[in-house]
Amino acid sequence: MVTRGDVEYEGSIEIPQDLVEAAGLWPGEKVLVASVATGNRFETYVLVGPPKTGQIIVNGAAAHLVKAGERVIIMSFALDDKPIKPQRIICNEKNEIIA
């Protein structure tokens, strides 16, 4: 759930450290973000925020595409010569992991 946006920042999506670690994301990793409500999609990079805050902050021009209170799907991709096991976390409206 997006908690706020900041169009004045140059870009990124800030995700709390606990969620970054649970999802297996890397600081600076390129991600695809999709709004569940509107279908808007954009690519940006992961900025690690303080843990346990529940703050998902969309920065830069992408803040025009999603608003606070919108549920989003954050996707990352990898290429490997071995099978990749997808990793998925699901959060509630407070961005607490529920599954």
PDB file of C-alpha atoms in Angstrom:
ATOM      1  CA  MET A   1       0.000   0.000   0.000  1.00  0.00           C
ATOM      2  CA  VAL A   2       1.457   3.337  -1.041  1.00  0.00           C
ATOM      3  CA  THR A   3       1.627   5.636   1.978  1.00  0.00           C
ATOM      4  CA  ARG A   4       2.762   8.790   0.182  1.00  0.00           C
ATOM      5  CA  GLY A   5       4.456  10.242  -2.871  1.00  0.00           C
ATOM      6  CA  ASP A   6       7.049  12.931  -3.404  1.00  0.00           C
ATOM      7  CA  VAL A   7       7.240  14.369  -6.919  1.00  0.00           C
ATOM      8  CA  GLU A   8      10.174  16.594  -5.930  1.00  0.00           C
ATOM      9  CA  TYR A   9      12.514  13.637  -5.296  1.00  0.00           C
ATOM     10  CA  GLU A  10      14.435  12.367  -8.354  1.00  0.00           C
ATOM     11  CA  GLY A  11      12.934   8.879  -8.364  1.00  0.00           C
ATOM     12  CA  SER A  12      12.749   5.503  -6.619  1.00  0.00           C
ATOM     13  CA  ILE A  13      10.350   3.612  -4.414  1.00  0.00           C
ATOM     14  CA  GLU A  14      11.232   3.607  -0.735  1.00  0.00           C
ATOM     15  CA  ILE A  15      10.466   0.277   0.917  1.00  0.00           C
ATOM     16  CA  PRO A  16      11.112  -0.514   4.607  1.00  0.00           C
ATOM     17  CA  GLN A  17      14.205  -2.643   5.223  1.00  0.00           C
ATOM     18  CA  ASP A  18      12.190  -5.509   6.752  1.00  0.00           C
ATOM     19  CA  LEU A  19      10.071  -5.822   3.591  1.00  0.00           C
ATOM     20  CA  VAL A  20      13.115  -5.489   1.308  1.00  0.00           C
ATOM     21  CA  GLU A  21      14.805  -8.358   3.140  1.00  0.00           C
ATOM     22  CA  ALA A  22      11.657 -10.533   3.267  1.00  0.00           C
ATOM     23  CA  ALA A  23      11.145 -10.119  -0.490  1.00  0.00           C
ATOM     24  CA  GLY A  24      14.813 -10.694  -1.318  1.00  0.00           C
ATOM     25  CA  LEU A  25      15.183  -7.299  -2.990  1.00  0.00           C
ATOM     26  CA  TRP A  26      18.474  -5.386  -3.231  1.00  0.00           C
ATOM     27  CA  PRO A  27      19.092  -1.688  -2.627  1.00  0.00           C
ATOM     28  CA  GLY A  28      19.149  -0.026  -6.038  1.00  0.00           C
ATOM     29  CA  GLU A  29      17.488  -3.006  -7.747  1.00  0.00           C
ATOM     30  CA  LYS A  30      15.258  -2.177 -10.698  1.00  0.00           C
ATOM     31  CA  VAL A  31      11.607  -3.039 -10.037  1.00  0.00           C
ATOM     32  CA  LEU A  32       8.342  -2.890 -11.941  1.00  0.00           C
ATOM     33  CA  VAL A  33       5.495  -1.372  -9.928  1.00  0.00           C
ATOM     34  CA  ALA A  34       1.842  -1.877 -10.895  1.00  0.00           C
ATOM     35  CA  SER A  35      -1.206  -0.183  -9.395  1.00  0.00           C
ATOM     36  CA  VAL A  36      -3.949  -2.683  -8.601  1.00  0.00           C
ATOM     37  CA  ALA A  37      -6.558   0.099  -8.867  1.00  0.00           C
ATOM     38  CA  THR A  38      -5.607   1.727 -12.169  1.00  0.00           C
ATOM     39  CA  GLY A  39      -3.230  -0.658 -13.911  1.00  0.00           C
ATOM     40  CA  ASN A  40      -0.621   2.104 -14.189  1.00  0.00           C
ATOM     41  CA  ARG A  41       2.884   0.635 -14.358  1.00  0.00           C
ATOM     42  CA  PHE A  42       6.320   2.132 -14.023  1.00  0.00           C
ATOM     43  CA  GLU A  43       9.905   1.061 -13.509  1.00  0.00           C
ATOM     44  CA  THR A  44      12.080   2.501 -10.785  1.00  0.00           C
ATOM     45  CA  TYR A  45      14.683   1.381  -8.272  1.00  0.00           C
ATOM     46  CA  VAL A  46      14.553   0.268  -4.642  1.00  0.00           C
ATOM     47  CA  LEU A  47      15.536   2.731  -1.948  1.00  0.00           C
ATOM     48  CA  VAL A  48      15.719   1.053   1.473  1.00  0.00           C
ATOM     49  CA  GLY A  49      13.829   2.871   4.209  1.00  0.00           C
ATOM     50  CA  PRO A  50      13.787   2.430   7.974  1.00  0.00           C
ATOM     51  CA  PRO A  51      12.449  -0.968   9.103  1.00  0.00           C
ATOM     52  CA  LYS A  52       9.009  -1.549  10.628  1.00  0.00           C
ATOM     53  CA  THR A  53       7.577   1.800   9.476  1.00  0.00           C
ATOM     54  CA  GLY A  54       5.160   0.413   6.886  1.00  0.00           C
ATOM     55  CA  GLN A  55       6.030   3.382   4.661  1.00  0.00           C
ATOM     56  CA  ILE A  56       5.963   2.735   0.907  1.00  0.00           C
ATOM     57  CA  ILE A  57       6.924   6.034  -0.707  1.00  0.00           C
ATOM     58  CA  VAL A  58       6.854   6.581  -4.463  1.00  0.00           C
ATOM     59  CA  ASN A  59       9.248   9.325  -5.522  1.00  0.00           C
ATOM     60  CA  GLY A  60       9.734  11.433  -8.626  1.00  0.00           C
ATOM     61  CA  ALA A  61       7.492  11.503 -11.683  1.00  0.00           C
ATOM     62  CA  ALA A  62       6.003   8.102 -10.775  1.00  0.00           C
ATOM     63  CA  ALA A  63       4.265   9.790  -7.833  1.00  0.00           C
ATOM     64  CA  HIS A  64       1.833  11.155 -10.443  1.00  0.00           C
ATOM     65  CA  LEU A  65       0.864   7.571 -11.370  1.00  0.00           C
ATOM     66  CA  VAL A  66      -0.074   6.200  -7.936  1.00  0.00           C
ATOM     67  CA  LYS A  67      -1.491   7.921  -4.900  1.00  0.00           C
ATOM     68  CA  ALA A  68      -1.454   7.283  -1.172  1.00  0.00           C
ATOM     69  CA  GLY A  69      -3.849   4.478  -0.291  1.00  0.00           C
ATOM     70  CA  GLU A  70      -3.378   2.602  -3.583  1.00  0.00           C
ATOM     71  CA  ARG A  71      -2.399  -1.056  -3.392  1.00  0.00           C
ATOM     72  CA  VAL A  72       0.570  -1.857  -5.618  1.00  0.00           C
ATOM     73  CA  ILE A  73       2.421  -4.936  -6.782  1.00  0.00           C
ATOM     74  CA  ILE A  74       6.212  -4.560  -6.737  1.00  0.00           C
ATOM     75  CA  MET A  75       7.968  -7.022  -9.058  1.00  0.00           C
ATOM     76  CA  SER A  76      11.591  -7.835  -9.669  1.00  0.00           C
ATOM     77  CA  PHE A  77      13.017 -10.195 -12.261  1.00  0.00           C
ATOM     78  CA  ALA A  78      16.162 -12.278 -12.634  1.00  0.00           C
ATOM     79  CA  LEU A  79      17.845 -14.301 -15.350  1.00  0.00           C
ATOM     80  CA  ASP A  80      19.789 -17.394 -14.404  1.00  0.00           C
ATOM     81  CA  ASP A  81      20.869 -20.660 -15.957  1.00  0.00           C
ATOM     82  CA  LYS A  82      19.128 -22.490 -13.094  1.00  0.00           C
ATOM     83  CA  PRO A  83      15.403 -22.529 -12.269  1.00  0.00           C
ATOM     84  CA  ILE A  84      14.351 -19.558 -10.169  1.00  0.00           C
ATOM     85  CA  LYS A  85      11.872 -20.120  -7.350  1.00  0.00           C
ATOM     86  CA  PRO A  86       9.528 -17.132  -7.185  1.00  0.00           C
ATOM     87  CA  GLN A  87       9.431 -15.397  -3.835  1.00  0.00           C
ATOM     88  CA  ARG A  88       6.258 -13.623  -2.785  1.00  0.00           C
ATOM     89  CA  ILE A  89       5.147 -11.677   0.245  1.00  0.00           C
ATOM     90  CA  ILE A  90       1.679 -10.302   0.848  1.00  0.00           C
ATOM     91  CA  CYS A  91       1.041  -7.344   3.108  1.00  0.00           C
ATOM     92  CA  ASN A  92      -2.074  -5.877   4.710  1.00  0.00           C
ATOM     93  CA  GLU A  93      -3.130  -2.222   4.423  1.00  0.00           C
ATOM     94  CA  LYS A  94      -0.482  -1.288   7.042  1.00  0.00           C
ATOM     95  CA  ASN A  95       2.245  -3.009   4.996  1.00  0.00           C
ATOM     96  CA  GLU A  96       2.652  -5.734   7.589  1.00  0.00           C
ATOM     97  CA  ILE A  97       3.503  -9.164   6.164  1.00  0.00           C
ATOM     98  CA  ILE A  98       0.504 -11.500   6.370  1.00  0.00           C
ATOM     99  CA  ALA A  99       1.626 -14.283   4.024  1.00  0.00           C
TER     100      ALA A  99
END
